[in-house]
Short mmCIF file of C-alpha atoms in Angstrom, two decimals:
data_model
loop_
_atom_site.label_atom_id
_atom_site.label_comp_id
_atom_site.label_asym_id
_atom_site.label_seq_id
_atom_site.Cartn_x
_atom_site.Cartn_y
_atom_site.Cartn_z
CA MET A 1 150.28 40.61 -150.84
CA ALA A 2 148.58 37.45 -149.61
CA ILE A 3 145.04 37.01 -148.28
CA ALA A 4 143.62 33.90 -146.58
CA PHE A 5 140.03 32.69 -146.91
CA GLY A 6 138.32 30.18 -144.63
CA SER A 7 134.81 28.89 -143.93
CA ASN A 8 133.16 25.96 -142.17
CA LEU A 9 129.47 26.91 -142.08
CA GLY A 10 126.96 26.71 -144.91
CA ASP A 11 128.21 26.37 -148.50
CA SER A 12 131.84 26.97 -147.55
CA SER A 13 133.30 26.53 -151.04
CA GLY A 14 130.67 28.76 -152.63
CA THR A 15 131.09 31.43 -149.97
CA ILE A 16 134.86 31.49 -150.43
CA ILE A 17 134.46 31.83 -154.19
CA LYS A 18 132.03 34.74 -153.67
CA ALA A 19 134.43 36.37 -151.21
CA ALA A 20 137.39 35.89 -153.56
CA SER A 21 135.41 37.40 -156.42
CA ARG A 22 134.74 40.49 -154.32
CA VAL A 23 138.37 40.71 -153.19
CA ALA A 24 139.50 40.42 -156.83
CA GLU A 25 137.78 43.77 -157.44
CA LEU A 26 140.29 45.36 -155.02
CA ILE A 27 143.40 43.50 -156.17
CA VAL A 28 145.41 43.77 -159.39
CA HIS A 29 146.54 40.46 -160.95
CA PHE A 30 144.59 38.50 -158.33
CA GLN A 31 145.23 34.75 -158.30
CA LEU A 32 143.35 32.24 -156.16
CA ALA A 33 144.87 28.91 -155.08
CA PRO A 34 142.88 25.66 -155.11
CA LEU A 35 140.45 25.05 -152.25
CA TYR A 36 141.41 22.63 -149.48
CA ALA A 37 139.31 20.82 -146.89
CA THR A 38 141.19 21.12 -143.62
CA SER A 39 140.89 19.87 -140.09
CA PRO A 40 140.07 22.62 -137.55
CA MET A 41 142.84 24.00 -135.38
CA TYR A 42 142.66 25.42 -131.85
CA VAL A 43 138.93 24.60 -131.42
CA GLU A 44 138.69 21.04 -132.71
CA ASN A 45 135.01 20.22 -131.98
CA GLN A 46 133.59 21.85 -135.12
CA PRO A 47 133.10 21.02 -138.81
CA GLU A 48 136.12 20.85 -141.12
CA PHE A 49 137.08 24.05 -142.87
CA VAL A 50 137.53 24.97 -146.48
CA ASN A 51 140.59 27.20 -146.90
CA THR A 52 142.60 28.86 -149.63
CA VAL A 53 144.84 31.84 -150.30
CA GLY A 54 144.88 34.57 -152.92
CA ILE A 55 147.74 36.83 -153.99
CA GLY A 56 148.03 40.06 -155.94
CA ASN A 57 148.73 43.78 -155.57
CA THR A 58 146.71 46.81 -154.53
CA GLU A 59 147.02 50.56 -154.18
CA LEU A 60 145.00 50.44 -150.94
CA SER A 61 146.87 50.91 -147.67
CA PRO A 62 146.93 47.92 -145.31
CA ARG A 63 144.29 49.50 -143.05
CA ALA A 64 142.06 50.47 -145.97
CA LEU A 65 142.35 46.96 -147.41
CA LEU A 66 141.56 45.42 -144.02
CA ALA A 67 138.44 47.61 -143.76
CA GLN A 68 137.29 46.40 -147.18
CA LEU A 69 137.95 42.74 -146.26
CA LYS A 70 135.93 43.07 -143.04
CA GLN A 71 133.08 44.72 -144.98
CA ILE A 72 133.03 41.80 -147.43
CA GLU A 73 132.87 39.39 -144.46
CA GLN A 74 129.86 41.24 -143.04
CA GLU A 75 128.07 41.36 -146.40
CA LEU A 76 128.50 37.59 -146.73
CA GLY A 77 126.95 36.96 -143.31
CA ARG A 78 129.89 36.92 -140.87
CA VAL A 79 128.80 37.42 -137.29
CA PRO A 80 131.05 37.48 -134.23
CA THR A 81 131.75 34.01 -132.83
CA GLU A 82 134.20 32.50 -130.39
CA PRO A 83 137.82 33.00 -131.45
CA ASN A 84 138.88 30.24 -133.88
CA GLY A 85 135.33 28.86 -133.79
CA PRO A 86 132.90 28.13 -136.63
CA ARG A 87 132.34 30.89 -139.15
CA ILE A 88 130.61 31.45 -142.46
CA ILE A 89 133.63 33.37 -143.80
CA ASP A 90 136.98 34.56 -142.54
CA ILE A 91 139.25 36.76 -144.63
CA ASP A 92 142.70 37.59 -143.25
CA LEU A 93 145.36 39.89 -144.64
CA LEU A 94 148.50 37.74 -144.35
CA THR A 95 151.25 39.81 -145.97
CA TYR A 96 151.59 43.16 -147.69
CA GLY A 97 154.71 43.05 -149.84
CA ALA A 98 157.84 43.04 -147.70
CA MET A 99 156.16 45.25 -145.09
CA ARG A 100 156.23 44.49 -141.39
CA TYR A 101 153.41 46.43 -139.78
CA SER A 102 151.47 46.59 -136.54
CA TRP A 103 148.45 48.77 -135.85
CA HIS A 104 146.77 48.93 -132.46
CA CYS A 105 143.22 50.15 -131.91
CA ASP A 106 141.61 50.56 -128.49
CA GLY A 107 144.50 48.70 -126.87
CA ASP A 108 144.04 45.63 -129.12
CA ARG A 109 146.21 44.54 -132.02
CA ALA A 110 143.91 45.31 -134.91
CA LEU A 111 146.34 44.39 -137.69
CA VAL A 112 149.73 42.69 -137.69
CA ILE A 113 151.59 42.02 -140.95
CA PRO A 114 152.80 39.44 -141.62
CA HIS A 115 150.02 37.53 -139.89
CA PRO A 116 151.64 36.29 -136.66
CA ARG A 117 150.52 32.65 -137.00
CA MET A 118 150.53 32.10 -140.74
CA HIS A 119 153.79 30.13 -140.65
CA GLU A 120 152.16 27.63 -138.22
CA ARG A 121 149.24 26.90 -140.51
CA ARG A 122 149.60 24.28 -143.20
CA PHE A 123 146.20 25.39 -144.56
CA VAL A 124 147.85 28.73 -145.41
CA LEU A 125 151.29 27.54 -146.49
CA VAL A 126 150.20 24.82 -148.92
CA PRO A 127 147.82 26.95 -151.04
CA LEU A 128 150.30 29.83 -150.92
CA SER A 129 152.97 27.45 -152.19
CA ASP A 130 150.60 26.39 -155.00
CA LEU A 131 150.65 30.01 -156.20
CA ASP A 132 154.30 30.86 -155.51
CA GLY A 133 156.67 28.17 -154.22
CA GLY A 134 159.34 30.81 -153.56
CA PHE A 135 157.08 33.12 -151.55
CA VAL A 136 158.91 34.75 -148.63
CA ILE A 137 157.12 35.70 -145.43
CA PRO A 138 158.90 38.87 -144.25
CA GLY A 139 161.00 38.22 -141.16
CA VAL A 140 160.03 34.52 -141.14
CA GLY A 141 161.40 32.80 -144.22
CA ASN A 142 160.80 31.01 -147.50
CA ILE A 143 157.58 29.05 -147.73
CA GLY A 144 159.33 26.01 -149.20
CA ASP A 145 161.54 25.77 -146.12
CA LEU A 146 158.63 26.40 -143.76
CA LEU A 147 156.66 23.51 -145.25
CA HIS A 148 159.32 21.11 -143.92
CA GLY A 149 158.12 21.89 -140.37
CA ASP A 150 156.02 19.70 -138.09
CA PHE A 151 152.33 20.00 -138.99
CA ALA A 152 151.05 16.98 -137.07
CA GLY A 153 147.25 16.82 -137.10
CA GLN A 154 146.89 19.44 -139.84
CA GLU A 155 145.27 17.33 -142.54
CA LEU A 156 144.53 18.85 -145.95
CA ARG A 157 142.58 17.47 -148.89
CA LYS A 158 142.50 19.34 -152.21
CA LEU A 159 138.93 19.88 -153.38
CA ASP A 160 137.68 19.61 -156.95
CA PHE A 161 135.40 22.61 -156.85
CA VAL A 162 133.60 24.02 -159.85
CA GLY A 163 131.72 27.20 -158.95
#
């Protein structure tokens, strides 16, 4: 499974490391990719983000894992903001093995696996490739092939972070 972390408010690097530490308690063999400073997408008039990805395995169901991830976000200070806007922490479940899954709640898509836009996001693909260059996004393709796409405007800078 793969999980994305992002932040662009406060001590973004420190918050991501705290979030990843909490997620590691739920995940077996958890590995975290390097942190990257990234330009914002969708809503461009905001501070740059810090992003990374973690991988591992869990016995939790996708919905149970999502509930735990959202609880960690709240505990670290996440409050509702505009979609794709500034946030203290964002934790997204990207993939869950080879599973393709969609759960709807109150008429909204509450969880879609694999994450429907992960293949568009260089800030997800590059750190995921750092961990597993042969990673396959179910129904989409191999990450190495996907990284040959057009990612104009999606600048990344690897951070030297010591937490």
